[in-house]
Coordinates of C-alpha atoms in Angstrom, one line a residue:
I634 CA -28.6 78.0 -14.4
P635 CA -31.3 75.4 -13.8
R636 CA -32.0 75.3 -17.5
W637 CA -28.3 74.8 -18.2
R638 CA -28.2 71.9 -15.7
Q639 CA -31.0 70.2 -17.6
E640 CA -29.3 70.8 -20.9
R641 CA -25.9 69.6 -19.6
E642 CA -27.4 66.3 -18.4
R643 CA -29.1 65.8 -21.8
L644 CA -25.9 66.5 -23.8
L645 CA -23.8 64.3 -21.6
E646 CA -26.2 61.4 -21.8
E647 CA -26.3 61.8 -25.7
L648 CA -22.6 62.0 -25.9
C649 CA -22.1 58.9 -23.8
H650 CA -24.7 57.0 -25.8
W651 CA -23.5 57.8 -29.3
I652 CA -19.8 58.5 -28.9
L653 CA -18.1 58.0 -25.5
G654 CA -19.8 55.1 -23.7
S655 CA -21.0 55.0 -20.1
A656 CA -19.0 55.4 -16.9
P657 CA -19.8 54.5 -13.3
P658 CA -20.2 57.0 -10.5
A659 CA -17.1 58.0 -8.6
P660 CA -16.0 55.2 -6.3
T661 CA -16.2 55.7 -2.5
N662 CA -13.6 53.1 -1.5
L663 CA -10.4 54.6 -2.8
E664 CA -7.2 53.2 -1.2
A665 CA -3.7 54.6 -1.8
E666 CA -0.4 52.8 -1.3
V667 CA 2.7 54.9 -1.4
L668 CA 5.2 52.9 -3.5
G669 CA 8.1 55.2 -2.8
E670 CA 9.1 58.8 -2.0
R671 CA 12.4 60.6 -2.6
V672 CA 13.6 64.2 -2.5
V673 CA 15.4 65.8 -5.4
D674 CA 16.5 69.4 -5.2
A675 CA 13.9 70.2 -2.5
V676 CA 11.1 68.5 -4.6
R677 CA 9.4 65.5 -3.1
I678 CA 8.6 62.9 -5.7
R679 CA 5.9 60.4 -4.5
E680 CA 4.9 57.3 -6.4
V681 CA 1.4 56.0 -5.5
E682 CA -0.9 53.2 -6.6
L683 CA -4.6 53.9 -6.2
R684 CA -7.1 51.0 -5.9
F685 CA -10.8 51.4 -6.0
G686 CA -14.1 50.0 -7.3
P687 CA -15.7 46.6 -6.8
G688 CA -13.2 44.4 -5.0
H689 CA -10.6 47.2 -5.5
K690 CA -10.0 45.6 -8.9
A691 CA -9.3 49.0 -10.6
R692 CA -5.8 50.4 -10.2
L693 CA -4.2 53.7 -11.2
W694 CA -0.5 54.6 -11.0
V695 CA 0.1 58.2 -10.0
Q696 CA 3.2 60.3 -9.5
L697 CA 3.2 63.5 -7.5
Y698 CA 5.9 66.2 -7.6
L699 CA 5.5 68.4 -4.5
P700 CA 7.4 71.7 -4.3
G701 CA 9.2 72.8 -1.1
G702 CA 7.1 74.7 1.4
E703 CA 3.9 74.2 3.3
G704 CA 1.4 75.1 0.7
P705 CA -1.4 74.7 -0.1
F706 CA -0.4 74.6 -3.7
P707 CA -2.6 74.5 -6.9
V708 CA -2.5 71.3 -8.8
F709 CA -1.5 70.6 -12.4
M710 CA -2.7 67.2 -13.7
T711 CA -1.6 65.5 -17.0
Q712 CA -0.8 62.1 -18.4
D713 CA 2.6 60.5 -17.7
N714 CA 4.0 61.2 -21.2
H715 CA 3.6 65.0 -20.7
L716 CA 6.0 65.0 -17.8
G717 CA 7.8 67.9 -19.3
W718 CA 4.7 70.1 -19.0
A719 CA 4.2 69.0 -15.5
Q720 CA 7.8 70.0 -14.5
V721 CA 7.2 73.5 -16.0
A722 CA 4.1 73.8 -13.8
L723 CA 6.1 72.5 -10.8
R724 CA 8.7 75.3 -11.3
R725 CA 5.8 77.8 -11.2
G726 CA 4.5 76.6 -7.9
Y727 CA 2.1 73.8 -8.7
I728 CA 1.9 70.3 -7.4
A729 CA 2.5 68.3 -10.5
C730 CA 0.4 65.1 -10.9
V731 CA 1.0 62.6 -13.7
Y732 CA -0.9 59.4 -14.1
A733 CA -1.1 56.2 -16.2
G734 CA -3.7 57.4 -18.7
S735 CA -1.8 57.5 -22.0
D736 CA -0.4 55.1 -24.6
S737 CA 3.0 55.0 -22.8
R738 CA 1.4 53.8 -19.6
D739 CA -2.3 52.9 -19.3
D740 CA -3.9 51.3 -16.3
T741 CA -7.4 51.9 -17.4
D742 CA -8.0 48.3 -18.7
T743 CA -8.4 47.5 -15.0
F744 CA -11.4 49.9 -14.9
A745 CA -13.2 47.9 -17.6
E746 CA -12.5 44.7 -15.6
A747 CA -13.9 46.2 -12.4
W748 CA -17.1 47.5 -14.1
P749 CA -17.9 45.1 -17.0
E750 CA -21.5 46.4 -17.0
H751 CA -20.3 49.8 -18.5
D752 CA -19.4 50.1 -22.2
W753 CA -17.0 53.0 -21.8
S754 CA -14.4 53.7 -24.4
R755 CA -10.7 53.8 -23.7
L756 CA -10.4 57.6 -23.9
L757 CA -13.4 58.1 -21.6
R758 CA -11.7 55.8 -19.1
R759 CA -8.6 57.9 -19.3
G760 CA -10.5 61.1 -18.7
W761 CA -12.4 59.5 -15.8
A762 CA -9.0 58.6 -14.3
A763 CA -8.3 62.3 -13.7
G764 CA -11.1 62.4 -11.2
R765 CA -9.5 59.6 -9.2
C766 CA -6.3 61.7 -9.0
L767 CA -8.4 64.4 -7.5
D768 CA -9.9 62.0 -5.0
Y769 CA -6.4 61.2 -3.8
L770 CA -5.2 64.8 -3.9
A771 CA -8.0 65.7 -1.7
T772 CA -6.2 63.7 1.0
V773 CA -2.9 65.5 0.5
P774 CA -2.6 68.4 2.9
E775 CA -0.3 70.4 0.6
A776 CA -2.8 70.3 -2.2
D777 CA -5.5 72.9 -2.9
V778 CA -7.8 70.8 -5.0
T779 CA -10.2 73.7 -5.6
K780 CA -7.4 75.2 -7.8
N781 CA -6.6 72.5 -10.4
V782 CA -6.0 72.2 -14.1
L783 CA -6.2 69.1 -16.4
T784 CA -4.4 69.1 -19.7
G785 CA -3.3 66.8 -22.5
H786 CA -2.2 66.8 -26.2
S787 CA -3.8 65.1 -29.2
R788 CA -5.6 61.9 -27.9
N789 CA -4.9 63.1 -24.4
G790 CA -6.4 66.4 -25.3
K791 CA -9.6 64.5 -26.2
S792 CA -9.5 62.5 -22.9
S793 CA -8.9 65.7 -20.9
L794 CA -12.1 67.3 -22.3
M795 CA -14.0 64.0 -21.4
G796 CA -12.6 64.1 -17.9
A797 CA -13.8 67.7 -17.4
A798 CA -17.2 66.8 -18.8
L799 CA -17.6 64.0 -16.3
D800 CA -16.1 65.7 -13.3
E801 CA -17.1 69.3 -12.5
R802 CA -14.5 69.5 -9.8
I803 CA -11.9 69.9 -12.6
A804 CA -11.5 73.7 -12.4
V805 CA -9.7 74.4 -15.7
V806 CA -9.1 72.2 -18.8
I807 CA -6.5 72.8 -21.5
S808 CA -7.0 70.7 -24.6
S809 CA -4.1 70.8 -27.0
S810 CA -4.6 69.8 -30.7
S811 CA -7.5 67.4 -29.8
G812 CA -8.9 67.4 -33.3
T813 CA -11.9 65.3 -34.3
G814 CA -13.2 63.4 -31.2
G815 CA -12.0 66.3 -29.1
A816 CA -12.9 69.9 -29.7
L817 CA -13.7 69.6 -33.4
P818 CA -17.2 68.7 -34.5
S819 CA -17.1 65.6 -36.7
R820 CA -19.6 67.1 -39.2
Y821 CA -17.0 69.7 -40.1
A822 CA -14.2 67.2 -40.5
G823 CA -13.8 63.9 -42.3
E824 CA -12.3 62.9 -45.6
T825 CA -14.4 65.3 -47.6
E826 CA -12.9 68.2 -45.6
F827 CA -9.3 66.8 -46.0
K828 CA -9.1 66.3 -42.3
E829 CA -9.2 63.4 -39.8
G830 CA -12.7 62.1 -39.6
I831 CA -14.9 59.4 -38.0
E832 CA -13.9 56.7 -40.5
L833 CA -10.2 57.0 -40.0
I834 CA -10.3 57.3 -36.2
T835 CA -12.7 54.4 -35.6
R836 CA -10.8 52.2 -38.1
R837 CA -7.3 52.9 -36.7
F838 CA -8.3 53.2 -33.1
P839 CA -11.4 51.1 -32.6
D840 CA -11.4 51.3 -28.8
W841 CA -11.0 55.0 -28.5
F842 CA -14.7 55.7 -28.9
H843 CA -18.0 53.8 -28.6
P844 CA -18.7 51.7 -31.7
R845 CA -22.0 53.5 -32.3
W846 CA -20.0 56.5 -33.5
R847 CA -19.0 54.6 -36.6
F848 CA -22.6 54.4 -37.7
F849 CA -22.2 58.0 -38.9
V850 CA -19.3 57.5 -41.3
G851 CA -20.3 59.4 -44.5
R852 CA -23.4 60.7 -42.6
E853 CA -21.5 63.0 -40.1
H854 CA -24.3 65.6 -40.3
K855 CA -26.7 63.1 -38.8
V856 CA -24.9 62.6 -35.5
P857 CA -27.5 63.7 -32.9
V858 CA -24.8 65.3 -30.8
D859 CA -21.3 66.4 -31.7
L860 CA -18.0 67.2 -30.2
H861 CA -18.4 70.9 -29.8
H862 CA -21.0 69.9 -27.1
L863 CA -18.1 68.1 -25.3
T864 CA -16.3 71.5 -25.0
A865 CA -19.6 73.1 -24.0
L866 CA -19.8 70.8 -21.0
C867 CA -16.8 72.6 -19.5
A868 CA -19.0 75.7 -19.0
P869 CA -18.9 77.8 -16.9
R870 CA -15.3 76.7 -16.2
P871 CA -12.4 78.1 -18.2
C872 CA -11.4 76.0 -21.2
L873 CA -8.4 76.7 -23.4
L874 CA -8.2 75.1 -26.8
S875 CA -4.8 75.0 -28.4
I876 CA -5.0 74.5 -32.2
A877 CA -2.2 74.7 -34.8
L878 CA -2.8 76.7 -38.0
N879 CA -1.4 74.0 -40.3
D880 CA -2.4 70.9 -38.3
N881 CA -3.2 68.1 -40.7
V882 CA -6.0 66.6 -38.5
E883 CA -8.1 69.6 -37.6
H884 CA -9.5 73.0 -38.8
S885 CA -8.1 76.0 -37.0
W886 CA -11.3 78.0 -37.7

């Protein structure tokens, strides 16, 4: 275990330098404002705005779905555009937590404004946001935060892996079809492999990753660290990778 701790720190540092960018430590000044709460079919739906960081400049919109009963209940976290998944978890006895860390609703630009000294990418900010949900859930009596799962699909599958890499309190991560930049090593992808690669991702979505990653377009085999290491950083926690056989952006093997 001590050797793994050393290797984990090294891999995370390399990933942040070359691919993800840097993130600040977890803030210690989190404030939560309940924007509203209603009950629908015995389910409490609570809308919250979290504020934290220097001058409380960083904000994050969160919505909780709390099942009836005293709990404590396990927690299912995902981005707001995967509300359907969250509602399935709710029916199975989880507290469902959705947050503004997706294309449809993204509060993470406020993180960059609060910590301008960090060069974190957009997807890293979205992954880091899951930890702030856990910070708030730790104050919710009905939540058992030791039993939690973080999930997302495609770009959100990438950010979920990043969130689990940064925050070891995340107990389980499920990454659906995350492709290159998620679970798939870039050296086994790219245009020569007829799959999505560094060139396409960094050109179409220049803020998803750190600009240094683009240095390796056409030289993918020279990346000092690769994305299978991102999955490795979940260890020893459970990690489920969901990959389609005929996905046009990733290799199932």
